Structures are given as C-alpha cells and as structure tokens.
Short mmCIF file of C-alpha atoms and ligand atoms in Angstrom, two decimals:
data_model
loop_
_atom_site.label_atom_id
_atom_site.label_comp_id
_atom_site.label_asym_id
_atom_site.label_seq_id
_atom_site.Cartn_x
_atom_site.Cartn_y
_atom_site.Cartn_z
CA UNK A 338 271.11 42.81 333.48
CA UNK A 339 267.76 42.26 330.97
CA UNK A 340 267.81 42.74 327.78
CA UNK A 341 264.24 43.56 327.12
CA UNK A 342 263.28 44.35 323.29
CA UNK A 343 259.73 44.88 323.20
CA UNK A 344 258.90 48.80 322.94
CA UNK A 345 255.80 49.34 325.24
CA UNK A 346 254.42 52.21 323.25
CA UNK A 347 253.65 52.06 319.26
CA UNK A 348 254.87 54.21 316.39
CA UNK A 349 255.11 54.01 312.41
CA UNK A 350 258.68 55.01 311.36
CA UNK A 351 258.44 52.49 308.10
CA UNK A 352 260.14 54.45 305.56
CA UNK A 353 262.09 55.78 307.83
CA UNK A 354 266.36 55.73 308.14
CA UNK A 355 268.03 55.63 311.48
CA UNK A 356 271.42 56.20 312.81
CA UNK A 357 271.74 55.42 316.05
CA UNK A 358 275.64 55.47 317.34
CA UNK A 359 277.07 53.02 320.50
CA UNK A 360 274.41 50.34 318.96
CA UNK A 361 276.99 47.48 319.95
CA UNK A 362 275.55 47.06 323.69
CA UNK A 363 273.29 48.46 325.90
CA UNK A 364 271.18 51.58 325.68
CA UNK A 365 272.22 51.59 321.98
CA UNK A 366 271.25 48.48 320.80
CA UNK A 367 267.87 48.46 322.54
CA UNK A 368 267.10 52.25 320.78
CA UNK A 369 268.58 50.32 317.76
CA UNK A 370 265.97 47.46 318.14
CA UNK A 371 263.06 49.23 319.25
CA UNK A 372 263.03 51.85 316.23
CA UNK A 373 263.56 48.73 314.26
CA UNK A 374 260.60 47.06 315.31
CA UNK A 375 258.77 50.10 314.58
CA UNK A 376 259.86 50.07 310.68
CA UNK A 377 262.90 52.58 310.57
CA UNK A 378 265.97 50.96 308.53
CA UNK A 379 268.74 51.25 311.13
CA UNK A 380 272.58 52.25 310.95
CA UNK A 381 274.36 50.76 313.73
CA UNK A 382 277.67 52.43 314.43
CA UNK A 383 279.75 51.77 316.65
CA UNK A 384 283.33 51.47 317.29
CA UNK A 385 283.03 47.71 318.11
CA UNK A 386 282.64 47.11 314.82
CA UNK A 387 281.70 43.03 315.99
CA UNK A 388 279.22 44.14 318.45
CA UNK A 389 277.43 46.40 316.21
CA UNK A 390 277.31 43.05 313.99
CA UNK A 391 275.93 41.46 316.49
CA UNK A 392 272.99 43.81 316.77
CA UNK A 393 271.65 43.91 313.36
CA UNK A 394 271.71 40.29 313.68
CA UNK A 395 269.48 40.53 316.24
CA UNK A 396 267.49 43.18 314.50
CA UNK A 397 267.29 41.27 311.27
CA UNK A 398 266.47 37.87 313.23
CA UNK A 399 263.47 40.11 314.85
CA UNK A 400 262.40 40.86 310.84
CA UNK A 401 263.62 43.98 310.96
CA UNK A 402 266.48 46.17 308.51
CA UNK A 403 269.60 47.36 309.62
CA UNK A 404 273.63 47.34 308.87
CA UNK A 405 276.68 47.93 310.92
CA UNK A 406 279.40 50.87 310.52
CA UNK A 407 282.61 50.82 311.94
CA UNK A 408 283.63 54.56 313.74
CA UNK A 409 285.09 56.56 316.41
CA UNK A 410 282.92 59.22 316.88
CA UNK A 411 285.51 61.25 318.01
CA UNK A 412 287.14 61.07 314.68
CA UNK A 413 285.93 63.73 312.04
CA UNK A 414 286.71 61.84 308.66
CA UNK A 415 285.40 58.44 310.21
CA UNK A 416 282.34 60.01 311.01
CA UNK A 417 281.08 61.90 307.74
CA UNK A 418 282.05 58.87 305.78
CA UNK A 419 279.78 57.18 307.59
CA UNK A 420 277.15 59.66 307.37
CA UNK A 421 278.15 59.08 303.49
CA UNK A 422 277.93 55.39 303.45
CA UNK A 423 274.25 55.43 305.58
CA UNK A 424 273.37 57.69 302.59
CA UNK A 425 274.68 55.91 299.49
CA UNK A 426 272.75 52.78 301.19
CA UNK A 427 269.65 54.45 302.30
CA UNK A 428 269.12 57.39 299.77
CA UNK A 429 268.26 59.29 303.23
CA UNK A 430 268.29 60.14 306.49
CA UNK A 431 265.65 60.94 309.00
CA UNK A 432 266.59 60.20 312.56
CA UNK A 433 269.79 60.58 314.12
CA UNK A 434 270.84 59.18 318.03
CA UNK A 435 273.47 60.00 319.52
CA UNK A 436 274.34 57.25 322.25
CA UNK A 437 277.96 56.44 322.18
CA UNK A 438 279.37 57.54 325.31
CA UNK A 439 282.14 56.32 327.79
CA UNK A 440 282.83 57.05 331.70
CA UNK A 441 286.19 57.52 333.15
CA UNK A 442 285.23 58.37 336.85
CA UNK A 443 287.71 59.85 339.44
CA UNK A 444 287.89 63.22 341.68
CA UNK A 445 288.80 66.39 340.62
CA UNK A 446 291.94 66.49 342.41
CA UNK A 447 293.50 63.33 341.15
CA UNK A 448 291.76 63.19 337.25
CA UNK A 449 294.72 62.72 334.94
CA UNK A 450 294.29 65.15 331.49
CA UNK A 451 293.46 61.57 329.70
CA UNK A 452 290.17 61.08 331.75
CA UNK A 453 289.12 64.70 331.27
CA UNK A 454 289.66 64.48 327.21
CA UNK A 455 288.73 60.84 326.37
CA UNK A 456 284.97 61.76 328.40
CA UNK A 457 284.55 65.28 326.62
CA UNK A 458 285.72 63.82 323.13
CA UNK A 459 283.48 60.41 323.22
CA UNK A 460 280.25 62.12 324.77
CA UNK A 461 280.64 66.13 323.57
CA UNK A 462 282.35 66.07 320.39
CA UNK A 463 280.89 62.68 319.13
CA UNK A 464 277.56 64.31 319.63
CA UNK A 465 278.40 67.30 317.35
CA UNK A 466 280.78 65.86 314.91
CA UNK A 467 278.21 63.43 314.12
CA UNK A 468 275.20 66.07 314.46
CA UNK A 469 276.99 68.50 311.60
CA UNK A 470 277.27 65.59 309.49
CA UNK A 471 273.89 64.68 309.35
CA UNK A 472 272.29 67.74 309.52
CA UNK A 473 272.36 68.85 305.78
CA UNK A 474 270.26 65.23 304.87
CA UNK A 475 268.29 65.88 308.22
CA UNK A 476 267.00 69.20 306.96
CA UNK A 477 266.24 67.72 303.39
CA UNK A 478 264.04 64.80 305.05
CA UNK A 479 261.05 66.82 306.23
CA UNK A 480 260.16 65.88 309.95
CA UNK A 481 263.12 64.58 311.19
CA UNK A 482 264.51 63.89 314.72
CA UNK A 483 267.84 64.23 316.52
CA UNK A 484 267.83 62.31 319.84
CA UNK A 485 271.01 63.29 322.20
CA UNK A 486 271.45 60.92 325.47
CA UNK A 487 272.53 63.10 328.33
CA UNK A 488 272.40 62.11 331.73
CA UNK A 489 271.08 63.34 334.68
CA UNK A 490 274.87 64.11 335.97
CA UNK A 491 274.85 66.31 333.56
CA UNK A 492 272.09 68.15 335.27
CA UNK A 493 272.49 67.99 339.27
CA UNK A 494 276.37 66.79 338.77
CA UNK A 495 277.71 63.26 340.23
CA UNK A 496 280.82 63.30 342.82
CA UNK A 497 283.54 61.45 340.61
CA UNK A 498 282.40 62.61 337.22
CA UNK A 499 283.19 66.12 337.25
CA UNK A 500 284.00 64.99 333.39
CA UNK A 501 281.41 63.13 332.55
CA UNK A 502 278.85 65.75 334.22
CA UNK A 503 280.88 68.40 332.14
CA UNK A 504 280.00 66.65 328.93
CA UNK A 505 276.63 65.29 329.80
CA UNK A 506 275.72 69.63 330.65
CA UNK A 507 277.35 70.67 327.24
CA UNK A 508 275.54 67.64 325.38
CA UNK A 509 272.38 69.85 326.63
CA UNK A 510 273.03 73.35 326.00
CA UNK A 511 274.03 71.58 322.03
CA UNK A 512 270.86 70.09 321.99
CA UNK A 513 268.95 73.14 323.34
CA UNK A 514 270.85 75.77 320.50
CA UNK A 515 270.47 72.71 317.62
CA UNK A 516 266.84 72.84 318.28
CA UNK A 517 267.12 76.44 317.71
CA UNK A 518 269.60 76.58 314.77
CA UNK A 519 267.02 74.09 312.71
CA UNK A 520 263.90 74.60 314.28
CA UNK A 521 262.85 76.38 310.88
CA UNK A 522 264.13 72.94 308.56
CA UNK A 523 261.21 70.80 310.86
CA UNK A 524 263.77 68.78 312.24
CA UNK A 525 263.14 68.51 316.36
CA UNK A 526 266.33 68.34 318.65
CA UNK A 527 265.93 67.03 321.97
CA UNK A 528 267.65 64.80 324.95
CA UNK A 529 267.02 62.29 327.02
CA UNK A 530 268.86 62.14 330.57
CA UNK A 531 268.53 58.89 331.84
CA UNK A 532 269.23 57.91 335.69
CA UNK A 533 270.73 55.03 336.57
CA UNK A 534 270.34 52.14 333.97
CA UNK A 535 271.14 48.61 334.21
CA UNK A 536 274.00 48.23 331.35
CA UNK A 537 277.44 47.49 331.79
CA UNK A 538 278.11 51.24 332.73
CA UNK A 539 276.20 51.28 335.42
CA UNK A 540 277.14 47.97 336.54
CA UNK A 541 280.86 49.15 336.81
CA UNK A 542 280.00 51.28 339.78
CA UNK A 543 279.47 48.07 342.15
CA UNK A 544 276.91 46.46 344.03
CA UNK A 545 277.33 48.66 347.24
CA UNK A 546 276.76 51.55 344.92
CA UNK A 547 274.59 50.40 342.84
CA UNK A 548 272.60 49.40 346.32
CA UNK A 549 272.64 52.97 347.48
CA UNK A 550 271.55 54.36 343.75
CA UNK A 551 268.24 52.11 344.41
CA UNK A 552 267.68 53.77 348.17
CA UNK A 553 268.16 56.60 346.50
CA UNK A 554 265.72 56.57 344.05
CA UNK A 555 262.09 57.36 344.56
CA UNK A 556 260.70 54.43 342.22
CA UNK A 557 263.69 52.15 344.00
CA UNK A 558 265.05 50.29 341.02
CA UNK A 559 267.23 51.12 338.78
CA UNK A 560 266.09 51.73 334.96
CA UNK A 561 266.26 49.00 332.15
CA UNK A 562 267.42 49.91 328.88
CA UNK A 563 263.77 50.01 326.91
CA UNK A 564 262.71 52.57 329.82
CA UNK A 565 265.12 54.75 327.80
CA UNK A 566 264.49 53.30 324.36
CA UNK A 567 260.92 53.96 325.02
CA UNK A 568 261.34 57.71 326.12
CA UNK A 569 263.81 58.00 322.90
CA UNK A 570 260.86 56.08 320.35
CA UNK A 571 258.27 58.75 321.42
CA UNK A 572 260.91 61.65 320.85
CA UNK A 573 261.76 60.22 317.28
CA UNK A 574 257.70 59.19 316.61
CA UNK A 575 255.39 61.46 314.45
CA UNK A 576 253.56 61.88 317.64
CA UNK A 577 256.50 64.19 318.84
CA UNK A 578 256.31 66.92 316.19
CA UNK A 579 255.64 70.01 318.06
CA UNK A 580 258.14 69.52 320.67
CA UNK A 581 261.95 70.56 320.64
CA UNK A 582 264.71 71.95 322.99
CA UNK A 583 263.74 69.74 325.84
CA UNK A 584 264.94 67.33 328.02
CA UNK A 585 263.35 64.42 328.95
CA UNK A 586 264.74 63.19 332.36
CA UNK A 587 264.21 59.12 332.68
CA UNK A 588 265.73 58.56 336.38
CA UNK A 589 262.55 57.16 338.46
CA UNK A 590 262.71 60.50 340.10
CA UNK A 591 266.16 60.63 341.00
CA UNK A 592 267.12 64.15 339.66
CA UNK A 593 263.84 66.05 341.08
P1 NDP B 1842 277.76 51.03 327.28
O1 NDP B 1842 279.14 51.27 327.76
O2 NDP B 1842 277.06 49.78 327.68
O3 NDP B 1842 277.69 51.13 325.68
C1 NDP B 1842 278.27 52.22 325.01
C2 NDP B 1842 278.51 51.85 323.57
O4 NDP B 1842 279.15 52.97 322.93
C3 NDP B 1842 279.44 50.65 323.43
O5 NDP B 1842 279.00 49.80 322.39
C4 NDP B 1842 280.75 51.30 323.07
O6 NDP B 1842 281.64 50.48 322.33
C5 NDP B 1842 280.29 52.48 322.23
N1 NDP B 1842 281.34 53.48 322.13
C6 NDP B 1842 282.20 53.89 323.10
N2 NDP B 1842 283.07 54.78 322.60
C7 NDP B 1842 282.78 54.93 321.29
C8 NDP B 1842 283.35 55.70 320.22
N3 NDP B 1842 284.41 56.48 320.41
N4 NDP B 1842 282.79 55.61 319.00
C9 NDP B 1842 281.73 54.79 318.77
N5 NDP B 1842 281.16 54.03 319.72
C10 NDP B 1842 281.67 54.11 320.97
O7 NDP B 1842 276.92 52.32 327.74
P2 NDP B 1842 275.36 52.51 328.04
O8 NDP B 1842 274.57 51.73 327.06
O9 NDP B 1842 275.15 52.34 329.47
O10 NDP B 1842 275.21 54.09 327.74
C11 NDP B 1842 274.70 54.60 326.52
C12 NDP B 1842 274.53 56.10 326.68
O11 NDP B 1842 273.68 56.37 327.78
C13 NDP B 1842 275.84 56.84 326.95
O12 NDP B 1842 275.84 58.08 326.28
C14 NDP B 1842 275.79 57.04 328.45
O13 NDP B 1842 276.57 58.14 328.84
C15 NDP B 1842 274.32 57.27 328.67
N6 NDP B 1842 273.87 57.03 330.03
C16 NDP B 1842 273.98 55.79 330.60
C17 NDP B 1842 273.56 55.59 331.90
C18 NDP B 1842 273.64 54.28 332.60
O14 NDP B 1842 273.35 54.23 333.79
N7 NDP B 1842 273.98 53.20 331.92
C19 NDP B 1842 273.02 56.72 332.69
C20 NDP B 1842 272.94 57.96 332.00
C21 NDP B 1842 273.35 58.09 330.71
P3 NDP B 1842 282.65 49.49 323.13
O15 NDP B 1842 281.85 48.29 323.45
O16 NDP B 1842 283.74 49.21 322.16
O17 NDP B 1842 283.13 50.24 324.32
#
C-alpha cells in the first residue's frame, strides 16, 4: 500500500473550509491532504478520533491547516455538533466529503440483520445525516461542493456485498436528487465511484482476489488513493462549476 500525497492536477481552494469525513486512513486522509495542499482549511472527522489526529499532523507538517473531530456518522447529534464546531472554528463552510464508509461482506443467504444495518447506516445514512447538516452553511457559501464516494458496486453490484452495493446505489440516487434539491443555492453535488483501491479495504479481500481484481481490470492495477483524491480535487475545484448530478467512475475501466 502507497501513500502518495502529491495531487497531480492544481487548484486554488485558499479561503476555502473542508469537511471531509473517514480522514483517519486511506481514501480520506489523502482527499484530506490533497485539498489541503491546495489551500482549503480541513475538518477531519472521523470516528478514530487518534487517526484523524494523526492526519492533520501530517497535513500541518505538509504547511497546511486542519483539525480533528471525533463522530459516528451514523449518529445524528454527533454529527450536527460537529457541523457546529467546524463552524464556530471556521466561520464557514464550503466543501463537504463524504468518505466514511465500512464493508461487511457475505451472501445474501447467510447475511446476519447486523451486516445489512451497520453497511446501510455507515455508508447511506452517514452520507445524509451529515449532508442535511451542512447544507444550510453550504447554500450560504456561494459555490460550494458536496463530494459523495460511491463505488462502482454500487453501480454493476459485487457478489458478497449485496449491502454494501445497496448503499453504494442509494449513496447515488442522494447525490443525483441533492444536486437537484440545491442546484438553485450554486452548490454542485456529485460522486465519485472508485474501483478497486489499494487501502486497507481493499486489502481485506486477499491476495488471490485482489490478483483476479487486477486480471480483471482493463488498466491491470489496482487504483491508489490520490487516483481518487485527484478525481474528488477537480469535483471540489472552481474549475468544476457547471457540472452536478454526475458520477465520476475511477475503476481503470472496470465498471464499463
Ligand atoms: P478505510 O476502511 O481504509 O477507511 C475508512 C475510514 O472511515 C476509517 O478511518 C474509518 O475509521 C472511518 N469510519 C468508519 N466508520 C465510521 C463512522 N461510523 N464514523 C466516522 N468514520 C468512520 O476505507 P477506504 O479508505 O478504502 O474507503 C473510503 C471510502 O471509499 C469508503 O466510502 C469506501 O466505501 C469507498 N470505496 C473504497 C474502495 C476501495 O477499494 N478501497 C472502493 C470503492 C469505494 P476506523 O479506522 O475507526 O474504522
């Protein structure tokens, strides 16, 4: 596993407030560090309260700003206290990304209640508690972004994650009625569906599947973390401003 930092394209988001949720490992922390490094101010939540820690360490080290927020996004009160807090620090808000999410892979016929709930809470209602709280500062920012990571099981489904593909799909249609709801405010709702990335996620699977994943994909590797973090910077960048509603699939090809 890499941990690459450097964002391959450029964009200005000085001035500019962040929240970017799971920011403790992975995916998360590299969207964390590569908005940093463009000038946004970033709130890293996660529940890992150490890890996030860890994180703006790393982003402050690299001479950028950010804090750390303890929450469960799947908690209501945790999460617009939060929103509170970011605001109370920041005085605004102008991008939101919502990363946090969990797998807890088995069949259909033998996935207990606990796997179906944990997945949908985490991944579905994470996205939209923390999307409601942040949408009345959103709307008062002028140009700003939600970024929602799917996944491409959400979109051609994943033997094994019939609950994870569940609440990748309803991440989407959210993102796709969001962009609707405050298409009028200027604020730009879209997702990103990565493939397979190399994170301790995907890493769970194993090495004989993570060998088939790379047969299976047409650019034969999997992604790296800034592949994602890149697709999400140019979503969130000024550059961005007349698109909304879409998904942006980053799977070397995997899902065509
Ligand atoms: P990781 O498991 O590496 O990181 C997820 C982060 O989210 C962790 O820091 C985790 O904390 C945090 N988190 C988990 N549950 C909660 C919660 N209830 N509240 C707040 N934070 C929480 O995952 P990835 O970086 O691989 O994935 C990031 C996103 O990308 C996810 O939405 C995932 O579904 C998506 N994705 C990933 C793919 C991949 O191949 N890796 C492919 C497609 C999509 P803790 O350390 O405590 O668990």
């Amino acid at each position: 596993m890499t941990e690459a930092t450097a964002p391959r394209i450029t964009a200005n988001l000085e001035g500019k407030v962040a929240i970017v949720t799971g920011a403790g490992r992975g995916i998360g922390r590299c969207i964390a560090r590569t908005l940093a490094s463009c000038g946004a101010a970033i709130a890293c939540v996660d529940v890992n309260v150490a890890a996030a820690e860890e994180t703006v360490s790393l982003i402050q080290a690299e001479g950028g700003r950010a804090a750390a927020f303890a929450c469960d996004v799947t908690d209501s009160e945790q999460v617009n206290s939060v929103v509170d807090a970011v605001i109370r620090q920041y005085q605004k808000l102008d991008i939101l990304v919502n990363n946090a999410g969990i797998t807890r892979d088995g069949l259909l016929l033998r996935m207990k209640d606990e796997q179906w709930d944990s997945v949908l809470n985490v991944n579905l209602r994470g996205t939209f508690l923390f999307t409601r709280a942040a949408a009345r500062y959103l709307i008062k920012a002028g140009g700003a972004r939600i970024v929602n990571i799917a996944s491409i099981s959400g979109l051609m489904g994943n033997p094994g994650q019939a609950n994870y593909s569940a609440s990748k799909a309803g991440v989407i249609g959210f993102t796709r009625t969001v962009a609707r709801e405050l298409a009028s405010r200027q604020v730009t709702v879209n997702a990103v569906a990565p493939g397979f990335i190399a994170t301790e996620m995907a890493h769970a699977l194993g090495e004989d599947a993570l060998k088939q994943i790379r047969e299976r994909t047409p650019l034969g590797r999997l992604g790296e973390p800034q592949d994602v973090a890149d697709a999400v910077l140019f979503l969130a960048s000024p550059a961005a401003g007349f698109i909304t509603g879409t998904v942006l699939r980053v799977d070397g090809g995997l899902a065509e």
